[in-house]
C-alpha atoms as a PDB file:
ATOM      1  CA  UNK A   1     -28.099 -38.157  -7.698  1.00  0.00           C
ATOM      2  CA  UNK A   2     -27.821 -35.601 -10.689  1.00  0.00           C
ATOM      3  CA  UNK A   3     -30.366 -33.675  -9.407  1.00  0.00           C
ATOM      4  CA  UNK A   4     -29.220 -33.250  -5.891  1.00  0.00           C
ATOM      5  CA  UNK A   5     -25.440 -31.945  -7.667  1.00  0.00           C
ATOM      6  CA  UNK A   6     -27.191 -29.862  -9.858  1.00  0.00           C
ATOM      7  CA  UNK A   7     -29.732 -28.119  -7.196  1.00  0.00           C
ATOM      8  CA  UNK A   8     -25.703 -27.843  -5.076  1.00  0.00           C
ATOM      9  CA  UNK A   9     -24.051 -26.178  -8.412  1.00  0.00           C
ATOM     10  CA  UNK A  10     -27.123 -23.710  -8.599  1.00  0.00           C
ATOM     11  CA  UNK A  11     -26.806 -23.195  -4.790  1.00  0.00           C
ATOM     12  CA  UNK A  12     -22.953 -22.329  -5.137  1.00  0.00           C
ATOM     13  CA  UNK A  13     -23.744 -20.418  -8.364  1.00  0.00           C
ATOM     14  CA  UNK A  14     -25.669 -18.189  -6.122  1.00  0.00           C
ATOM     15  CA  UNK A  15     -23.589 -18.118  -3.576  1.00  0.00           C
ATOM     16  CA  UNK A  16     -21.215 -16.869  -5.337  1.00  0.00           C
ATOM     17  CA  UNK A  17     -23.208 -14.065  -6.832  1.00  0.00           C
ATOM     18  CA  UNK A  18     -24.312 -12.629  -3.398  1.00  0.00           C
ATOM     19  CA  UNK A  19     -20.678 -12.689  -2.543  1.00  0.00           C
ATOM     20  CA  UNK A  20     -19.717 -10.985  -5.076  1.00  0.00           C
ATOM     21  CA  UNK A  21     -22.105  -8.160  -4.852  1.00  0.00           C
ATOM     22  CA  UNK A  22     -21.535  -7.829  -0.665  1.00  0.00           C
ATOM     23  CA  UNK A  23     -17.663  -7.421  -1.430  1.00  0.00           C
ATOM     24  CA  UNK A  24     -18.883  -4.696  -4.530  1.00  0.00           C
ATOM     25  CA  UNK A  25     -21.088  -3.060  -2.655  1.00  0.00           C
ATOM     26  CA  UNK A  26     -18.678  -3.081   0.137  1.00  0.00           C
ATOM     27  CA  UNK A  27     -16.105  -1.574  -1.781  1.00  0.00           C
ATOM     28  CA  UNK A  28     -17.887   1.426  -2.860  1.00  0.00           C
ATOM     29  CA  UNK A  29     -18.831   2.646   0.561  1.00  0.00           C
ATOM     30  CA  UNK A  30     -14.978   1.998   1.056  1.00  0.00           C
ATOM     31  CA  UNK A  31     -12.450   5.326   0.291  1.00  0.00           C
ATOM     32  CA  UNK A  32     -10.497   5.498  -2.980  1.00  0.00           C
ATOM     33  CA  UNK A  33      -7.760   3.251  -2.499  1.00  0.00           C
ATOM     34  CA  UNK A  34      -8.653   0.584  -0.350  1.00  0.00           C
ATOM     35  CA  UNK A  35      -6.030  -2.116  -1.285  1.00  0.00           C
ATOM     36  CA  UNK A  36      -7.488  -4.979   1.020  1.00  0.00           C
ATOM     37  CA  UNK A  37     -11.078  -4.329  -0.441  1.00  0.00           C
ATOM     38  CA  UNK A  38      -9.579  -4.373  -3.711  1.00  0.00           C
ATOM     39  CA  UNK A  39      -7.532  -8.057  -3.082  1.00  0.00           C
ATOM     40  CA  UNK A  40     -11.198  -9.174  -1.918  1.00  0.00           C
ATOM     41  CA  UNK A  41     -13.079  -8.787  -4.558  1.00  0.00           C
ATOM     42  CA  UNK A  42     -10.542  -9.862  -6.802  1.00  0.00           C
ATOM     43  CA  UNK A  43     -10.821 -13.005  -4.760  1.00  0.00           C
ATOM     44  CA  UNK A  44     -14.394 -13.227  -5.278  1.00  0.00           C
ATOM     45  CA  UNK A  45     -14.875 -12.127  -9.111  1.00  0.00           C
ATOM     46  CA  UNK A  46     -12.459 -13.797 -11.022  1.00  0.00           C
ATOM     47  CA  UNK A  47     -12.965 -17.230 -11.973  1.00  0.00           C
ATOM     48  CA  UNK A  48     -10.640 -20.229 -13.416  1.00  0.00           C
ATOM     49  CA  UNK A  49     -12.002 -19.471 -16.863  1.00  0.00           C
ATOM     50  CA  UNK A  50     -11.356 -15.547 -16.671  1.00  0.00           C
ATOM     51  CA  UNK A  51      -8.007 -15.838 -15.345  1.00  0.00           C
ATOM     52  CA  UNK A  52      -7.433 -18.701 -18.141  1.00  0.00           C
ATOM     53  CA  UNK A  53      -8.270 -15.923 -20.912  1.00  0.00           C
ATOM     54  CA  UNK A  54      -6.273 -12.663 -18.832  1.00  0.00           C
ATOM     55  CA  UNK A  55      -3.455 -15.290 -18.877  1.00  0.00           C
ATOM     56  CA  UNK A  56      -4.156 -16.325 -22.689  1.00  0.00           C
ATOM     57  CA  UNK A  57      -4.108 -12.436 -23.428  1.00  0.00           C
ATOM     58  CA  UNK A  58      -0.745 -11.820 -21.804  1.00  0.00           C
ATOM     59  CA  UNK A  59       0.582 -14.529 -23.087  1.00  0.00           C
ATOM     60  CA  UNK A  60      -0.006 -13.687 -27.455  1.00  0.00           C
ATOM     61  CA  UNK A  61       2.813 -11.193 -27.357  1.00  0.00           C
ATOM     62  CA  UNK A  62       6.471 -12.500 -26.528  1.00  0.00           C
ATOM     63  CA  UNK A  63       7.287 -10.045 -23.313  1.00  0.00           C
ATOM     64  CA  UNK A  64       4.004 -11.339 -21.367  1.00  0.00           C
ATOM     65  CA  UNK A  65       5.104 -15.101 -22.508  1.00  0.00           C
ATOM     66  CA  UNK A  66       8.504 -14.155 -21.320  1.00  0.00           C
ATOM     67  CA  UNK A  67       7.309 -12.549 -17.852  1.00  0.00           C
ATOM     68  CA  UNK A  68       5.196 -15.517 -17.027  1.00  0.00           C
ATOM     69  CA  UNK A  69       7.438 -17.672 -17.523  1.00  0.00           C
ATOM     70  CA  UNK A  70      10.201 -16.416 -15.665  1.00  0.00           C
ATOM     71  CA  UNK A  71       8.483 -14.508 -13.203  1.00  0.00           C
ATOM     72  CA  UNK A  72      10.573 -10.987 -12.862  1.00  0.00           C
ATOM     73  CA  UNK A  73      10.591  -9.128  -9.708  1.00  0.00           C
ATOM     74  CA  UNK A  74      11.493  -5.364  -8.955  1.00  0.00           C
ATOM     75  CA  UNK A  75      13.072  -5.940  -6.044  1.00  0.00           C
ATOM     76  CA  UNK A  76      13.588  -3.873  -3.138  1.00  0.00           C
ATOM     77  CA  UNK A  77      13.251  -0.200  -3.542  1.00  0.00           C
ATOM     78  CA  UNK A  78      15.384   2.149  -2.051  1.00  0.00           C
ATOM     79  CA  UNK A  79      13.198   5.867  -3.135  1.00  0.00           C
ATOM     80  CA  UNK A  80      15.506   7.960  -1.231  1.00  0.00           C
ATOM     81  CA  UNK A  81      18.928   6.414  -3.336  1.00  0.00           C
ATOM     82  CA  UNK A  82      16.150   6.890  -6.796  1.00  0.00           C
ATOM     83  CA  UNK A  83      15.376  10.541  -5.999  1.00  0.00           C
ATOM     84  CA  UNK A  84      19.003  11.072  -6.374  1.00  0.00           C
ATOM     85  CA  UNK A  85      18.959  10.591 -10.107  1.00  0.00           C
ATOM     86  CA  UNK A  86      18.304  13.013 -12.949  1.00  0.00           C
ATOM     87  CA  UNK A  87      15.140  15.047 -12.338  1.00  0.00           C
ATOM     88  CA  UNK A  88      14.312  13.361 -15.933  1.00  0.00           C
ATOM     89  CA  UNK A  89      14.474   9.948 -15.281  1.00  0.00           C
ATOM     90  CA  UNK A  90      12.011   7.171 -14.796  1.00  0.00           C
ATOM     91  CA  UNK A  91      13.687   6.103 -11.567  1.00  0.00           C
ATOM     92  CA  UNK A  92      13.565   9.770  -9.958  1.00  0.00           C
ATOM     93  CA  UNK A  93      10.143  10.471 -11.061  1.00  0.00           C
ATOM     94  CA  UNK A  94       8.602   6.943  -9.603  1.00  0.00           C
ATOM     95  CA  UNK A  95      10.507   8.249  -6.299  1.00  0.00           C
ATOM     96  CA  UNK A  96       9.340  11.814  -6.215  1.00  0.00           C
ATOM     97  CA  UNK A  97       5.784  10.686  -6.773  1.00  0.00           C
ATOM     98  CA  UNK A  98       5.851   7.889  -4.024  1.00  0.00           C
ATOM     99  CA  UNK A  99       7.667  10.759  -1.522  1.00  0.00           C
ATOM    100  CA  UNK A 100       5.002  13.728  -2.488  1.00  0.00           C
ATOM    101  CA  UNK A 101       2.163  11.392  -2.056  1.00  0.00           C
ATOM    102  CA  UNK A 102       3.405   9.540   0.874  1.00  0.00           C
ATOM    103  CA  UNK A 103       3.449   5.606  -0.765  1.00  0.00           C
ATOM    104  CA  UNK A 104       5.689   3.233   0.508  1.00  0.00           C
ATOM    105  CA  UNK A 105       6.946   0.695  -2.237  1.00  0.00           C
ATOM    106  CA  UNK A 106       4.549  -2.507  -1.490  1.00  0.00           C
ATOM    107  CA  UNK A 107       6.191  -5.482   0.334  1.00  0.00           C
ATOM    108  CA  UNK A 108       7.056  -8.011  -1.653  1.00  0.00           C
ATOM    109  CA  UNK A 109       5.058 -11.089  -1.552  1.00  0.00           C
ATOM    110  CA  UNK A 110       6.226 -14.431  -2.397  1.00  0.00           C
ATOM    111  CA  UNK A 111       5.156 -16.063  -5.730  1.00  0.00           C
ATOM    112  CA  UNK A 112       3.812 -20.020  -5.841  1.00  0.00           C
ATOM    113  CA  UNK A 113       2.513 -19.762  -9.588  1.00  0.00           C
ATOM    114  CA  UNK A 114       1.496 -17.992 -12.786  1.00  0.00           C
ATOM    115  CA  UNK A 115      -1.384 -16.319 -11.466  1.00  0.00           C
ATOM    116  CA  UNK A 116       0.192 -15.193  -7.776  1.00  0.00           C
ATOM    117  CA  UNK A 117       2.707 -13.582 -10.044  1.00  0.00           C
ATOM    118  CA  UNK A 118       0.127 -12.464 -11.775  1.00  0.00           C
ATOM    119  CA  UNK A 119      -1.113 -10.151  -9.050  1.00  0.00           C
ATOM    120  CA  UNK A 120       2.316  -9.813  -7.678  1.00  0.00           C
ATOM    121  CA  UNK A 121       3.515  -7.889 -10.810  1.00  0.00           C
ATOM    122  CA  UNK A 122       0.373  -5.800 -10.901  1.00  0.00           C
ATOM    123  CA  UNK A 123       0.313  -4.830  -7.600  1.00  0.00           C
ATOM    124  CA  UNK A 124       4.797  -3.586  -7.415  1.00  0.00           C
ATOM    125  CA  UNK A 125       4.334  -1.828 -10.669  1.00  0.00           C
ATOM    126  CA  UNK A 126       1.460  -0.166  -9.964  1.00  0.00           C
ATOM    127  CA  UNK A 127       2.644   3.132  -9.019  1.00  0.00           C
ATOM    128  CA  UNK A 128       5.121   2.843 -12.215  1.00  0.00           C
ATOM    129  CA  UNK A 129       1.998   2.689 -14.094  1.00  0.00           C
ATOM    130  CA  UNK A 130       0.782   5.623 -12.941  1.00  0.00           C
ATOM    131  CA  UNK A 131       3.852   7.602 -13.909  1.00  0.00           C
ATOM    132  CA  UNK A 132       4.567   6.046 -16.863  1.00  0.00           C
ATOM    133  CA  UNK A 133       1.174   6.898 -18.533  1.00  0.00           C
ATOM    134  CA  UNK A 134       0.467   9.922 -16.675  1.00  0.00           C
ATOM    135  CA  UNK A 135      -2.273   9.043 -14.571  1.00  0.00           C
ATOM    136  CA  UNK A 136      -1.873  11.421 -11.010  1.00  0.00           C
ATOM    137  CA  UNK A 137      -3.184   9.923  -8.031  1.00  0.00           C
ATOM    138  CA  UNK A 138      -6.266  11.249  -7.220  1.00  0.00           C
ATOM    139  CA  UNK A 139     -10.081   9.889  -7.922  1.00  0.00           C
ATOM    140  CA  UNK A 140      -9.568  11.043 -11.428  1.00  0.00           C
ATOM    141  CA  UNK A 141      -5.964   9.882 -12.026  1.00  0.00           C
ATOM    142  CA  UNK A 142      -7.462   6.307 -10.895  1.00  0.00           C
ATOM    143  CA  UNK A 143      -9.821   6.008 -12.926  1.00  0.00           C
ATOM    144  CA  UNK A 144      -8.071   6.389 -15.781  1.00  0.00           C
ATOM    145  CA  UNK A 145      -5.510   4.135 -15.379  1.00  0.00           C
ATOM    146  CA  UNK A 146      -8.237   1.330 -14.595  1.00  0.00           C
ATOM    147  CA  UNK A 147      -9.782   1.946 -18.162  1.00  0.00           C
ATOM    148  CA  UNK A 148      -5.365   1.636 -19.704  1.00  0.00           C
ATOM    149  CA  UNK A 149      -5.407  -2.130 -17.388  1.00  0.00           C
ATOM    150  CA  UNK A 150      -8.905  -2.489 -19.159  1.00  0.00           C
ATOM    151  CA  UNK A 151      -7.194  -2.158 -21.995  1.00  0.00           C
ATOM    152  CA  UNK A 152      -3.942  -3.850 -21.574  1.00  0.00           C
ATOM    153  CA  UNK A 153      -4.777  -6.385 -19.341  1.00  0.00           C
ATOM    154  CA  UNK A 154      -8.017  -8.336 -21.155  1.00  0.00           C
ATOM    155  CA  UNK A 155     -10.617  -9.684 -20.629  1.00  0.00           C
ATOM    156  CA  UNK A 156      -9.989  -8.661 -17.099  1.00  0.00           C
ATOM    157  CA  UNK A 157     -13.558  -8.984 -14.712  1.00  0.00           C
ATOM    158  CA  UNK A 158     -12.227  -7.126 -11.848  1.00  0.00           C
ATOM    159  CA  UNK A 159     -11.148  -4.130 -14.122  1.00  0.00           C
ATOM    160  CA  UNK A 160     -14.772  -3.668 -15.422  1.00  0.00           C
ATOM    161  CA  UNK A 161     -15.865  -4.004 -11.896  1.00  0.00           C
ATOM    162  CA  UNK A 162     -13.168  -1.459 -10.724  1.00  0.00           C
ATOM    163  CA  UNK A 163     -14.402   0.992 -13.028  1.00  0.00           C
ATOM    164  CA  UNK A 164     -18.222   0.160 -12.319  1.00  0.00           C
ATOM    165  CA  UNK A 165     -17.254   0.371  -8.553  1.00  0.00           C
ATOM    166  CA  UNK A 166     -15.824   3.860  -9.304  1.00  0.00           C
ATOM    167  CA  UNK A 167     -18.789   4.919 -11.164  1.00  0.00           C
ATOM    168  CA  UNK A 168     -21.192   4.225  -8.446  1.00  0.00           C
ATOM    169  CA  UNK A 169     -19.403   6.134  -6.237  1.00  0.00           C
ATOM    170  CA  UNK A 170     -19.178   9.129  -8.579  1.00  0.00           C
ATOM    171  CA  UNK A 171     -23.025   8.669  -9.166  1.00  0.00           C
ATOM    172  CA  UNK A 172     -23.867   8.322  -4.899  1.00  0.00           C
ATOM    173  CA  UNK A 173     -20.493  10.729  -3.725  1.00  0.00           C
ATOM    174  CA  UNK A 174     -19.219  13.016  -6.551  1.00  0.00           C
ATOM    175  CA  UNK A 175     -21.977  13.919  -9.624  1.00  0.00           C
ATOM    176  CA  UNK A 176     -20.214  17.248 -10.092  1.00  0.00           C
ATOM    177  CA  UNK A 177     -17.417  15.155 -10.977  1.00  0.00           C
ATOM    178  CA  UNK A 178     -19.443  13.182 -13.530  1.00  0.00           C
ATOM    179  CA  UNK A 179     -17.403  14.697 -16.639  1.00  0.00           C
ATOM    180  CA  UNK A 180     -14.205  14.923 -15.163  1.00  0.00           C
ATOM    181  CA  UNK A 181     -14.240  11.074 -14.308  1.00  0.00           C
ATOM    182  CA  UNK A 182     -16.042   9.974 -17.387  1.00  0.00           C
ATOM    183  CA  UNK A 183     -13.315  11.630 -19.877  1.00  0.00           C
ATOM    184  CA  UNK A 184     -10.703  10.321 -17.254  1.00  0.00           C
ATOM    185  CA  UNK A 185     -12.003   6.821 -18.366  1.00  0.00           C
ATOM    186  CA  UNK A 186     -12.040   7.527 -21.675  1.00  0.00           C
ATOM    187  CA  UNK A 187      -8.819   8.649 -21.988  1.00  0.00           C
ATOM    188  CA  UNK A 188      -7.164   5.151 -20.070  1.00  0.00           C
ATOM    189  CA  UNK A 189      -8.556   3.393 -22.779  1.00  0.00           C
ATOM    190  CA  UNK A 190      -8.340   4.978 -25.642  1.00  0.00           C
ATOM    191  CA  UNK A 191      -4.508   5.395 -24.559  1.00  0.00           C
ATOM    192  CA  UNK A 192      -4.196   1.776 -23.474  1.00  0.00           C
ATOM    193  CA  UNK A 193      -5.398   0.572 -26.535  1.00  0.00           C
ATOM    194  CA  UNK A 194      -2.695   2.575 -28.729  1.00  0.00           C
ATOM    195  CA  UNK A 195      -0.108   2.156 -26.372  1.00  0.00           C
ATOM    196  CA  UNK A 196       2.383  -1.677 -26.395  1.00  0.00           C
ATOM    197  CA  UNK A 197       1.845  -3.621 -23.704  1.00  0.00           C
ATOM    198  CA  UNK A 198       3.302  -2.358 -20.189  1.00  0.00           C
ATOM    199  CA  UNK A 199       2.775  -5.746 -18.510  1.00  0.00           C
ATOM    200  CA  UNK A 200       6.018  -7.854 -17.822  1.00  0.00           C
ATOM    201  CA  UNK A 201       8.771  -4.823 -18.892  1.00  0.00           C
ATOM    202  CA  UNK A 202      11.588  -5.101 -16.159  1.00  0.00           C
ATOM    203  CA  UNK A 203      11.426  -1.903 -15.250  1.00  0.00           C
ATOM    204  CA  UNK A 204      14.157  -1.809 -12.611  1.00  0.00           C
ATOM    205  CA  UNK A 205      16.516  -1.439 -15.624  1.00  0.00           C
ATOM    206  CA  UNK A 206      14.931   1.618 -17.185  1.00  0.00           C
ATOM    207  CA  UNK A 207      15.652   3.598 -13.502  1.00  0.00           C
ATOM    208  CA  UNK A 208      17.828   5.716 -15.397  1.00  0.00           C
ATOM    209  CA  UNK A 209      16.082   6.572 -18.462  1.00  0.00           C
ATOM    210  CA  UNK A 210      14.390   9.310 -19.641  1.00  0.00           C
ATOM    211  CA  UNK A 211      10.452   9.430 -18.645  1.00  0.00           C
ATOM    212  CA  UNK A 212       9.911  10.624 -22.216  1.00  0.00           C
ATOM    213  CA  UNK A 213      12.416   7.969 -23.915  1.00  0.00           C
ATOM    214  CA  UNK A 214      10.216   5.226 -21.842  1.00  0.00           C
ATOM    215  CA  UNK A 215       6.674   6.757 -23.252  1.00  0.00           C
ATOM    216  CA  UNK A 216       8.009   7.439 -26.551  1.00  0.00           C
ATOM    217  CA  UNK A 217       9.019   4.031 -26.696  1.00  0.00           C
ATOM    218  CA  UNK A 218       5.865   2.228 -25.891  1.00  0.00           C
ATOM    219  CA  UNK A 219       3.584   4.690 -27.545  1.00  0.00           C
ATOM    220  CA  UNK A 220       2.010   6.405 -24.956  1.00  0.00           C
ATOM    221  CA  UNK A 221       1.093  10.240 -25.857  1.00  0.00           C
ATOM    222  CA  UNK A 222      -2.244  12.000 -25.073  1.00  0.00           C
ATOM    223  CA  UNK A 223      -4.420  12.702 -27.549  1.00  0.00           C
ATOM    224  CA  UNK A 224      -7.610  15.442 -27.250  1.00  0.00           C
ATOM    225  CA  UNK A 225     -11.344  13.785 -26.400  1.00  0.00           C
ATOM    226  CA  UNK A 226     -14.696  14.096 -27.599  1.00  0.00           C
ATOM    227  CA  UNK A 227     -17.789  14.037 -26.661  1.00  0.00           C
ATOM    228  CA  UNK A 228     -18.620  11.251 -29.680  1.00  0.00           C
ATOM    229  CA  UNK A 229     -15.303   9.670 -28.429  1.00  0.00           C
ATOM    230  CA  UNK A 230     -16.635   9.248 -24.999  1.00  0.00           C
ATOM    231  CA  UNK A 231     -19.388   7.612 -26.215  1.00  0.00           C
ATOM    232  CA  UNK A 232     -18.117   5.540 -28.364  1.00  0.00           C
ATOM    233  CA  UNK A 233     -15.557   3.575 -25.705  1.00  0.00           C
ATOM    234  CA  UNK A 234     -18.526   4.113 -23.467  1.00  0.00           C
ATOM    235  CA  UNK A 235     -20.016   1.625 -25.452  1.00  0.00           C
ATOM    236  CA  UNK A 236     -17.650  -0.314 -26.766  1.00  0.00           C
ATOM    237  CA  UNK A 237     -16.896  -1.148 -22.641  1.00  0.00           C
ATOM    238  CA  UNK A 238     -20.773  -1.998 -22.110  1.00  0.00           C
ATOM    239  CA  UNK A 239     -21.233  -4.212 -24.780  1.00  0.00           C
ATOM    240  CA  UNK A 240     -17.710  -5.687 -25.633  1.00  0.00           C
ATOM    241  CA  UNK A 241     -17.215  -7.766 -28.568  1.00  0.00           C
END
């Protein structure tokens, strides 16, 4: 009997592994931005064990525990009422980005547990994300804000695998962007490793606060990039510790 549920655990093993790699490889030949490709390999690469440690991670510092636990949500979104606040403010900005780029606030999905609230969160703050550290959305701007989740949100599988998935495609679609998309990476997580944690903040309070009060509070500033930097986080990403 143990070797007939052994030669199944290898099969499923393996299974698993070509699944995986279909839904990467999928994903690359997919535009920037595909959201449903996105949910499916996030299906497919992240494991009970790696969403045990993501949730062990998030919950060390007291807002993660406190998010978790009681499971915040933004709410609906009304940009047009937003974009009539101070041209300084959190709330404004989030709107004016969403309006220039044509993003509709993402629906808002029920919650059963820790980790559908999990992806819940991540996928209604998003965009927030972007503003609040800077990150524009284009191929670049995505990038980097992958390598500040990398960061922030670890030991995170589908992270690494967003960025590898991003790579490839710069390697097959866009070499002349090579630099550009490398020191885009860099930067996300050199600034998500400085900056406090971003993940569980209820943000539909800070509407009306300064964008800078926001970053100043939670550390976020650019800093300049080197070549030796790059290849440092490079490596620190390829062969974590």
């Amino acid at each position: 009997m143990a070797p007939i549920m052994n030669l199944i655990k290898r099969l499923k093993q393996q299974w698993r592994s070509i699944l995986i790699g279909y839904r990467f490889w999928k994903i690359v030949q997919a535009p920037y931005g595909d959201f449903r490709g996105i949910a499916q390999l996030s299906q497919a690469i992240t494991d009970e064990e790696n969403a045990k440690q993501m949730l062990g991670f998030l919950s060390s510092y007291p807002q993660g525990k406190q998010a978790l636990q009681e499971r915040p949500r933004l709410g609906k979104i009304d940009l047009q009422q937003l974009h009539q606040l101070p041209t300084h403010t959190l709330g404004y900005i989030y709107a004016d980005h969403m309006l220039k780029n044509g993003f509709s606030p993402p629906p808002t999905s029920e919650v059963h547990d820790v980790a559908s609230f999990l992806g819940a969160h991540i996928a209604e703050t998003h965009d927030i994300w972007h503003v609040v550290t800077g990150c524009d959305a284009d191929k670049a701007g995505e990038i980097k804000l992958q390598g500040f989740y990398a960061a922030q949100i670890y030991p995170s599988k589908l992270w690494l695998a967003m960025l590898a998935k991003n790579l490839m495609k710069t390697a097959l679609e866009d070499i002349e962007l090579c630099g550009a998309h490398l020191d885009a990476l860099t930067q996300g997580w050199m600034l998500g490793k400085r900056a406090k944690p971003l993940f569980g903040i209820q943000w539909n309070t800070l509407w009306e606060t300064p964008l800078e009060k926001v970053r100043q509070q939670l550390n976020i500033q650019e800093l300049p990039i080197s070549t030796e930097a790059n290849e440092a986080v490079l490596s620190r990403i390829a062969n974590p510790v």
